Amino acid sequence: MSVLSKIAEIEAEMARTQKNKATAGHLGMLKAKLAKLRRELIEPSGGGGGGAKGDGFEVNKVGDARVGMVGFPSVGKSTLLTKLTGTFSEAASYEFTTLTCVPGMIRYKGAKIQLLDLPGIIEGAKDGKGRGRQVIATARTCNLIIIVLDCLKPITHKRLIEHELEGFGIRLNKKPPEITYKKKDKGGINFTTTVADPKVDLDTIKRVLGEYRVHNADIHMRGDYEVDDIVDVIEGRCIYIPCIYAINKIDQITLEELNVMSRLPHYCPVSSFHEWNMDGLVEMVWKYLDLTRVYTKPKGRLPDWQDPVVMPSDRCTVEYFCNKLHKAMIKQFKYALVWGASAKHRPQRVGKEHMLQDEDIVQIVKKV
């Protein structure tokens, strides 16, 4: 029996099984089996020919962040790329106009954001249909995903695309679960949680771990999580990416329908043909990327306002800033002078662990 047949069989059994506490262990075991089979599909164990693994398109990662546009054929991704970046991507009224990945560059607030127009995906992309695996593998390398949807059928397309991406280990607009998983040599399964009545119990966890042939492990949950989250932690191949749903072709719907769509979370209504709300989409991209700009200041001169160093907000330490400038700089680092929101007084003398904030000015002082 092929891997795809086994996946279909397990999915059918899961659909038949009622969801309650009595069947939680059985469903957990099925989900673990499904995750293993999907991993096998993405990373075949055999020697295989070229492209057997889920390799993406060969596009060099340039700029400060990478944003990928994913969607079904003919939803307006190519027109969106052309209007946002000025890069020509062929657009036509027939499906599958774009057959490879077309990169473009958005320059916004001093940052360079690479925008990728990925070929349209079809249902079953995660299982290798069309060029689905290549598209989704490239999407895994992005800092942000824009799912471009047709305004006439947004919910249907949204669910299908999310299902395809989740099958490839991409979790949209979710934070990594606070679950600690550690294998050990003996002592059985030890399960602890900070929640009084968790959604999963020890029996369910034992059945899930049993599928991976793990009989001695410590699992600690800092919150109430589903079986899916535990499977994700054990698999260790899931990535968590922020996502924006760009509803395109809004010129074809009524104002009342547009008002309903604009209230939904993570949604951004646009019209690439008429160039409506392009600035709103770029502003939303900037907000979701959560980037910090830091300006360099050479000794005795004014700061360089034209070319900031752009970093992720959760990693913007002085050490990371030095490494962005040059890998050898941290070895000669003595201290830094900082002006801006993160400084208590101006300038403040700080070490390499100091966390910088947006639009700070930094002067590095080296060892003599």
One Martini backbone bead per residue (centre of mass of N, CA, C, O) as a GRO file, in nm:
protein
  368
    1MET     BB    1   0.096   0.036   0.023
    2SER     BB    2   0.077   0.354  -0.007
    3VAL     BB    3   0.112   0.649   0.157
    4LEU     BB    4  -0.149   0.785   0.050
    5SER     BB    5  -0.340   0.551   0.131
    6LYS     BB    6  -0.277   0.560   0.435
    7ILE     BB    7  -0.368   0.852   0.480
    8ALA     BB    8  -0.662   0.815   0.381
    9GLU     BB    9  -0.737   0.595   0.590
   10ILE     BB   10  -0.686   0.763   0.848
   11GLU     BB   11  -0.874   1.002   0.779
   12ALA     BB   12  -1.131   0.826   0.767
   13GLU     BB   13  -1.116   0.723   1.062
   14MET     BB   14  -1.124   1.004   1.197
   15ALA     BB   15  -1.406   1.085   1.078
   16ARG     BB   16  -1.560   0.838   1.221
   17THR     BB   17  -1.459   0.931   1.491
   18GLN     BB   18  -1.545   1.014   1.791
   19LYS     BB   19  -1.524   1.306   2.005
   20ASN     BB   20  -1.378   1.199   2.312
   21LYS     BB   21  -1.238   1.074   2.598
   22ALA     BB   22  -1.240   0.772   2.502
   23THR     BB   23  -1.095   0.855   2.202
   24ALA     BB   24  -0.830   1.022   2.248
   25GLY     BB   25  -0.607   0.803   2.226
   26HIS     BB   26  -0.674   0.702   1.938
   27LEU     BB   27  -0.647   0.980   1.795
   28GLY     BB   28  -0.354   1.032   1.879
   29MET     BB   29  -0.235   0.786   1.729
   30LEU     BB   30  -0.334   0.872   1.444
   31LYS     BB   31  -0.181   1.145   1.438
   32ALA     BB   32   0.101   1.021   1.461
   33LYS     BB   33   0.086   0.849   1.204
   34LEU     BB   34   0.033   1.087   1.011
   35ALA     BB   35   0.296   1.245   1.069
   36LYS     BB   36   0.489   1.018   0.976
   37LEU     BB   37   0.383   0.994   0.682
   38ARG     BB   38   0.436   1.293   0.601
   39ARG     BB   39   0.739   1.281   0.648
   40GLU     BB   40   0.786   1.056   0.435
   41LEU     BB   41   0.682   1.229   0.195
   42ILE     BB   42   0.893   1.464   0.227
   43GLU     BB   43   1.121   1.238   0.347
   44PRO     BB   44   1.251   1.010   0.187
   45SER     BB   45   1.439   0.718   0.260
   46GLY     BB   46   1.536   0.696  -0.004
   47GLY     BB   47   1.745   0.798  -0.256
   48GLY     BB   48   1.635   0.901  -0.500
   49GLY     BB   49   1.571   1.155  -0.684
   50GLY     BB   50   1.540   1.450  -0.790
   51GLY     BB   51   1.314   1.617  -0.579
   52ALA     BB   52   1.201   1.420  -0.354
   53LYS     BB   53   1.231   1.631  -0.181
   54GLY     BB   54   1.118   1.937  -0.025
   55ASP     BB   55   1.217   2.141  -0.254
   56GLY     BB   56   1.268   2.447  -0.357
   57PHE     BB   57   1.325   2.730  -0.497
   58GLU     BB   58   1.599   2.902  -0.652
   59VAL     BB   59   1.615   3.165  -0.417
   60ASN     BB   60   1.767   3.422  -0.306
   61LYS     BB   61   1.824   3.563   0.006
   62VAL     BB   62   1.715   3.896   0.031
   63GLY     BB   63   1.740   4.118   0.263
   64ASP     BB   64   1.548   4.145   0.572
   65ALA     BB   65   1.297   3.993   0.433
   66ARG     BB   66   1.047   3.728   0.370
   67VAL     BB   67   0.773   3.713   0.128
   68GLY     BB   68   0.493   3.496   0.060
   69MET     BB   69   0.277   3.409  -0.212
   70VAL     BB   70  -0.030   3.236  -0.167
   71GLY     BB   71  -0.233   3.042  -0.407
   72PHE     BB   72  -0.448   3.016  -0.633
   73PRO     BB   73  -0.520   3.035  -0.938
   74SER     BB   74  -0.619   3.346  -1.045
   75VAL     BB   75  -0.595   3.584  -0.784
   76GLY     BB   76  -0.343   3.812  -0.828
   77LYS     BB   77  -0.029   3.785  -0.762
   78SER     BB   78   0.123   3.916  -1.004
   79THR     BB   79  -0.010   4.198  -0.988
   80LEU     BB   80   0.079   4.254  -0.697
   81LEU     BB   81   0.384   4.246  -0.749
   82THR     BB   82   0.395   4.471  -0.963
   83LYS     BB   83   0.265   4.702  -0.782
   84LEU     BB   84   0.468   4.675  -0.528
   85THR     BB   85   0.770   4.643  -0.700
   86GLY     BB   86   0.790   4.657  -1.039
   87THR     BB   87   0.788   4.364  -1.109
   88PHE     BB   88   0.762   4.147  -1.368
   89SER     BB   89   0.457   3.945  -1.386
   90GLU     BB   90   0.283   3.736  -1.548
   91ALA     BB   91  -0.051   3.819  -1.667
   92ALA     BB   92  -0.365   3.631  -1.690
   93SER     BB   93  -0.688   3.474  -1.754
   94TYR     BB   94  -0.526   3.221  -1.702
   95GLU     BB   95  -0.405   2.947  -1.570
   96PHE     BB   96  -0.076   2.910  -1.487
   97THR     BB   97   0.122   3.154  -1.561
   98THR     BB   98   0.291   3.083  -1.315
   99LEU     BB   99   0.586   2.845  -1.298
  100THR     BB  100   0.759   3.025  -1.109
  101CYS     BB  101   0.967   3.209  -0.908
  102VAL     BB  102   0.902   3.562  -0.836
  103PRO     BB  103   1.102   3.826  -0.754
  104GLY     BB  104   1.086   4.107  -0.521
  105MET     BB  105   1.106   4.464  -0.402
  106ILE     BB  106   1.051   4.624  -0.091
  107ARG     BB  107   1.059   4.969   0.008
  108TYR     BB  108   1.040   5.026   0.372
  109LYS     BB  109   1.158   5.222   0.609
  110GLY     BB  110   1.458   5.114   0.498
  111ALA     BB  111   1.356   4.840   0.408
  112LYS     BB  112   1.416   4.510   0.265
  113ILE     BB  113   1.154   4.331   0.094
  114GLN     BB  114   1.098   4.013  -0.005
  115LEU     BB  115   0.892   3.916  -0.285
  116LEU     BB  116   0.696   3.620  -0.359
  117ASP     BB  117   0.584   3.462  -0.659
  118LEU     BB  118   0.395   3.188  -0.643
  119PRO     BB  119   0.267   2.931  -0.762
  120GLY     BB  120  -0.013   2.779  -0.802
  121ILE     BB  121  -0.217   2.588  -0.604
  122ILE     BB  122  -0.348   2.267  -0.525
  123GLU     BB  123  -0.525   2.017  -0.439
  124GLY     BB  124  -0.268   1.813  -0.298
  125ALA     BB  125   0.019   1.951  -0.266
  126LYS     BB  126   0.141   1.793  -0.014
  127ASP     BB  127   0.133   1.516  -0.208
  128GLY     BB  128   0.258   1.636  -0.506
  129LYS     BB  129   0.079   1.815  -0.658
  130GLY     BB  130   0.216   1.950  -0.894
  131ARG     BB  131   0.418   2.216  -0.729
  132GLY     BB  132   0.354   2.208  -0.421
  133ARG     BB  133   0.618   2.134  -0.268
  134GLN     BB  134   0.787   2.373  -0.368
  135VAL     BB  135   0.605   2.599  -0.265
  136ILE     BB  136   0.597   2.513   0.040
  137ALA     BB  137   0.908   2.503   0.085
  138THR     BB  138   0.941   2.810   0.031
  139ALA     BB  139   0.740   2.909   0.252
  140ARG     BB  140   0.925   2.809   0.496
  141THR     BB  141   1.146   3.055   0.438
  142CYS     BB  142   0.952   3.257   0.550
  143ASN     BB  143   0.842   3.534   0.760
  144LEU     BB  144   0.588   3.564   0.560
  145ILE     BB  145   0.240   3.506   0.472
  146ILE     BB  146   0.045   3.550   0.173
  147ILE     BB  147  -0.294   3.491   0.129
  148VAL     BB  148  -0.449   3.477  -0.176
  149LEU     BB  149  -0.789   3.581  -0.233
  150ASP     BB  150  -1.101   3.535  -0.352
  151CYS     BB  151  -1.385   3.721  -0.281
  152LEU     BB  152  -1.600   3.491  -0.384
  153LYS     BB  153  -1.402   3.243  -0.223
  154PRO     BB  154  -1.244   3.264   0.067
  155ILE     BB  155  -1.311   3.026   0.269
  156THR     BB  156  -1.254   2.783   0.091
  157HIS     BB  157  -0.957   2.854   0.021
  158LYS     BB  158  -0.847   2.891   0.304
  159ARG     BB  159  -0.888   2.599   0.408
  160LEU     BB  160  -0.724   2.452   0.189
  161ILE     BB  161  -0.449   2.597   0.231
  162GLU     BB  162  -0.414   2.536   0.531
  163HIS     BB  163  -0.412   2.228   0.494
  164GLU     BB  164  -0.159   2.218   0.316
  165LEU     BB  165   0.040   2.363   0.513
  166GLU     BB  166  -0.002   2.174   0.762
  167GLY     BB  167   0.103   1.913   0.609
  168PHE     BB  168   0.404   2.079   0.606
  169GLY     BB  169   0.446   2.226   0.900
  170ILE     BB  170   0.257   2.489   0.895
  171ARG     BB  171   0.193   2.755   1.129
  172LEU     BB  172  -0.064   2.991   1.158
  173ASN     BB  173  -0.082   3.232   1.389
  174LYS     BB  174   0.119   3.084   1.594
  175LYS     BB  175   0.250   2.963   1.886
  176PRO     BB  176   0.465   2.795   2.042
  177PRO     BB  177   0.442   2.546   2.248
  178GLU     BB  178   0.465   2.498   2.608
  179ILE     BB  179   0.660   2.219   2.557
  180THR     BB  180   0.833   1.968   2.731
  181TYR     BB  181   1.069   1.733   2.572
  182LYS     BB  182   1.222   1.433   2.726
  183LYS     BB  183   1.437   1.191   2.703
  184LYS     BB  184   1.497   0.861   2.856
  185ASP     BB  185   1.607   0.554   2.995
  186LYS     BB  186   1.412   0.575   3.255
  187GLY     BB  187   1.073   0.580   3.428
  188GLY     BB  188   0.893   0.644   3.208
  189ILE     BB  189   0.604   0.839   3.201
  190ASN     BB  190   0.620   1.197   3.262
  191PHE     BB  191   0.335   1.404   3.355
  192THR     BB  192   0.303   1.764   3.342
  193THR     BB  193   0.093   2.045   3.468
  194THR     BB  194  -0.068   2.377   3.510
  195VAL     BB  195  -0.339   2.231   3.468
  196ALA     BB  196  -0.616   2.094   3.612
  197ASP     BB  197  -0.791   2.031   3.319
  198PRO     BB  198  -0.680   1.875   3.068
  199LYS     BB  199  -0.720   1.765   2.735
  200VAL     BB  200  -0.485   1.576   2.819
  201ASP     BB  201  -0.367   1.260   2.907
  202LEU     BB  202  -0.159   1.005   2.991
  203ASP     BB  203  -0.277   0.791   2.795
  204THR     BB  204  -0.252   0.958   2.533
  205ILE     BB  205   0.058   1.003   2.552
  206LYS     BB  206   0.137   0.704   2.551
  207ARG     BB  207   0.016   0.641   2.266
  208VAL     BB  208   0.182   0.846   2.109
  209LEU     BB  209   0.470   0.749   2.201
  210GLY     BB  210   0.431   0.451   2.109
  211GLU     BB  211   0.445   0.524   1.801
  212TYR     BB  212   0.766   0.616   1.862
  213ARG     BB  213   0.899   0.422   2.074
  214VAL     BB  214   0.832   0.575   2.355
  215HIS     BB  215   0.880   0.491   2.724
  216ASN     BB  216   1.088   0.738   2.809
  217ALA     BB  217   0.957   1.045   2.950
  218ASP     BB  218   0.933   1.405   2.963
  219ILE     BB  219   0.629   1.605   3.023
  220HIS     BB  220   0.566   1.965   2.993
  221MET     BB  221   0.284   2.188   3.054
  222ARG     BB  222   0.221   2.552   2.988
  223GLY     BB  223  -0.085   2.458   2.937
  224ASP     BB  224  -0.360   2.415   2.704
  225TYR     BB  225  -0.343   2.130   2.493
  226GLU     BB  226  -0.331   1.948   2.218
  227VAL     BB  227  -0.234   1.671   2.048
  228ASP     BB  228  -0.110   1.821   1.806
  229ASP     BB  229   0.109   1.973   1.974
  230ILE     BB  230   0.260   1.720   2.072
  231VAL     BB  231   0.330   1.610   1.792
  232ASP     BB  232   0.492   1.860   1.701
  233VAL     BB  233   0.714   1.837   1.922
  234ILE     BB  234   0.811   1.549   1.852
  235GLU     BB  235   0.880   1.604   1.554
  236GLY     BB  236   1.028   1.903   1.511
  237ARG     BB  237   0.914   2.048   1.205
  238CYS     BB  238   0.769   2.296   1.295
  239ILE     BB  239   0.646   2.614   1.181
  240TYR     BB  240   0.601   2.966   1.279
  241ILE     BB  241   0.383   3.180   1.085
  242PRO     BB  242   0.285   3.462   0.978
  243CYS     BB  243  -0.046   3.586   0.852
  244ILE     BB  244  -0.203   3.711   0.549
  245TYR     BB  245  -0.528   3.796   0.416
  246ALA     BB  246  -0.570   3.866   0.075
  247ILE     BB  247  -0.845   4.029  -0.060
  248ASN     BB  248  -0.924   4.010  -0.383
  249LYS     BB  249  -1.137   4.179  -0.593
  250ILE     BB  250  -1.334   4.409  -0.442
  251ASP     BB  251  -1.489   4.525  -0.706
  252GLN     BB  252  -1.705   4.258  -0.697
  253ILE     BB  253  -1.831   4.380  -0.434
  254THR     BB  254  -1.996   4.489  -0.176
  255LEU     BB  255  -1.986   4.703   0.093
  256GLU     BB  256  -2.101   4.504   0.304
  257GLU     BB  257  -1.899   4.271   0.249
  258LEU     BB  258  -1.645   4.440   0.307
  259ASN     BB  259  -1.707   4.506   0.608
  260VAL     BB  260  -1.697   4.213   0.705
  261MET     BB  261  -1.402   4.140   0.612
  262SER     BB  262  -1.246   4.379   0.767
  263ARG     BB  263  -1.313   4.244   1.064
  264LEU     BB  264  -1.130   4.024   1.022
  265PRO     BB  265  -0.869   3.847   1.113
  266HIS     BB  266  -0.586   3.906   0.904
  267TYR     BB  267  -0.732   4.100   0.705
  268CYS     BB  268  -0.690   4.233   0.349
  269PRO     BB  269  -0.836   4.446   0.140
  270VAL     BB  270  -0.799   4.427  -0.227
  271SER     BB  271  -0.690   4.586  -0.554
  272SER     BB  272  -0.466   4.529  -0.801
  273PHE     BB  273  -0.592   4.666  -1.051
  274HIS     BB  274  -0.677   4.952  -0.888
  275GLU     BB  275  -0.492   5.002  -0.631
  276TRP     BB  276  -0.626   4.909  -0.360
  277ASN     BB  277  -0.476   4.911  -0.052
  278MET     BB  278  -0.156   4.891  -0.073
  279ASP     BB  279  -0.058   5.047   0.181
  280GLY     BB  280  -0.208   4.866   0.387
  281LEU     BB  281  -0.051   4.605   0.322
  282VAL     BB  282   0.238   4.708   0.381
  283GLU     BB  283   0.181   4.790   0.675
  284MET     BB  284   0.100   4.500   0.764
  285VAL     BB  285   0.367   4.365   0.696
  286TRP     BB  286   0.540   4.533   0.893
  287LYS     BB  287   0.387   4.452   1.152
  288TYR     BB  288   0.425   4.130   1.121
  289LEU     BB  289   0.745   4.132   1.110
  290ASP     BB  290   0.874   4.288   1.343
  291LEU     BB  291   1.077   4.538   1.304
  292THR     BB  292   1.410   4.688   1.354
  293ARG     BB  293   1.563   5.009   1.353
  294VAL     BB  294   1.919   5.085   1.314
  295TYR     BB  295   2.157   5.339   1.358
  296THR     BB  296   2.456   5.452   1.250
  297LYS     BB  297   2.760   5.603   1.427
  298PRO     BB  298   3.016   5.770   1.357
  299LYS     BB  299   3.281   5.922   1.473
  300GLY     BB  300   3.205   6.267   1.448
  301ARG     BB  301   2.923   6.195   1.315
  302LEU     BB  302   2.644   6.146   1.158
  303PRO     BB  303   2.392   5.964   1.109
  304ASP     BB  304   2.270   5.695   0.906
  305TRP     BB  305   1.954   5.742   0.761
  306GLN     BB  306   1.947   5.559   0.486
  307ASP     BB  307   2.093   5.280   0.633
  308PRO     BB  308   1.958   5.061   0.814
  309VAL     BB  309   1.950   4.823   1.065
  310VAL     BB  310   1.768   4.521   1.026
  311MET     BB  311   1.566   4.357   1.285
  312PRO     BB  312   1.441   4.147   1.495
  313SER     BB  313   1.276   4.227   1.789
  314ASP     BB  314   1.368   3.950   1.956
  315ARG     BB  315   1.706   4.007   1.853
  316CYS     BB  316   1.796   4.325   1.931
  317THR     BB  317   2.099   4.321   1.995
  318VAL     BB  318   2.418   4.430   1.994
  319GLU     BB  319   2.536   4.163   1.892
  320TYR     BB  320   2.352   4.132   1.641
  321PHE     BB  321   2.432   4.403   1.517
  322CYS     BB  322   2.735   4.334   1.476
  323ASN     BB  323   2.685   4.077   1.295
  324LYS     BB  324   2.545   4.239   1.063
  325LEU     BB  325   2.801   4.401   0.990
  326HIS     BB  326   3.027   4.192   1.137
  327LYS     BB  327   3.162   3.900   1.255
  328ALA     BB  328   3.438   4.038   1.386
  329MET     BB  329   3.336   4.273   1.577
  330ILE     BB  330   3.282   4.124   1.858
  331LYS     BB  331   3.589   4.076   1.925
  332GLN     BB  332   3.639   4.413   1.942
  333PHE     BB  333   3.443   4.469   2.161
  334LYS     BB  334   3.365   4.701   2.427
  335TYR     BB  335   3.136   4.924   2.353
  336ALA     BB  336   2.822   5.115   2.357
  337LEU     BB  337   2.646   5.388   2.210
  338VAL     BB  338   2.314   5.510   2.307
  339TRP     BB  339   2.036   5.638   2.123
  340GLY     BB  340   1.706   5.645   2.263
  341ALA     BB  341   1.451   5.443   2.389
  342SER     BB  342   1.667   5.235   2.539
  343ALA     BB  343   1.777   5.484   2.683
  344LYS     BB  344   1.819   5.650   2.989
  345HIS     BB  345   2.055   5.808   2.855
  346ARG     BB  346   2.238   6.066   2.659
  347PRO     BB  347   2.443   5.859   2.628
  348GLN     BB  348   2.459   5.505   2.658
  349ARG     BB  349   2.646   5.265   2.817
  350VAL     BB  350   2.686   4.939   2.668
  351GLY     BB  351   2.641   4.612   2.611
  352LYS     BB  352   2.574   4.320   2.420
  353GLU     BB  353   2.279   4.264   2.579
  354HIS     BB  354   2.140   4.501   2.477
  355MET     BB  355   1.820   4.624   2.401
  356LEU     BB  356   1.683   4.737   2.117
  357GLN     BB  357   1.513   5.000   1.944
  358ASP     BB  358   1.336   5.178   1.746
  359GLU     BB  359   1.552   5.420   1.619
  360ASP     BB  360   1.823   5.376   1.710
  361ILE     BB  361   2.154   5.483   1.813
  362VAL     BB  362   2.486   5.351   1.716
  363GLN     BB  363   2.810   5.325   1.883
  364ILE     BB  364   3.112   5.164   1.829
  365VAL     BB  365   3.358   5.042   2.061
  366LYS     BB  366   3.682   4.948   2.042
  367LYS     BB  367   3.954   4.785   2.091
  368VAL     BB  368   4.303   4.869   2.114
   0.00000   0.00000   0.00000
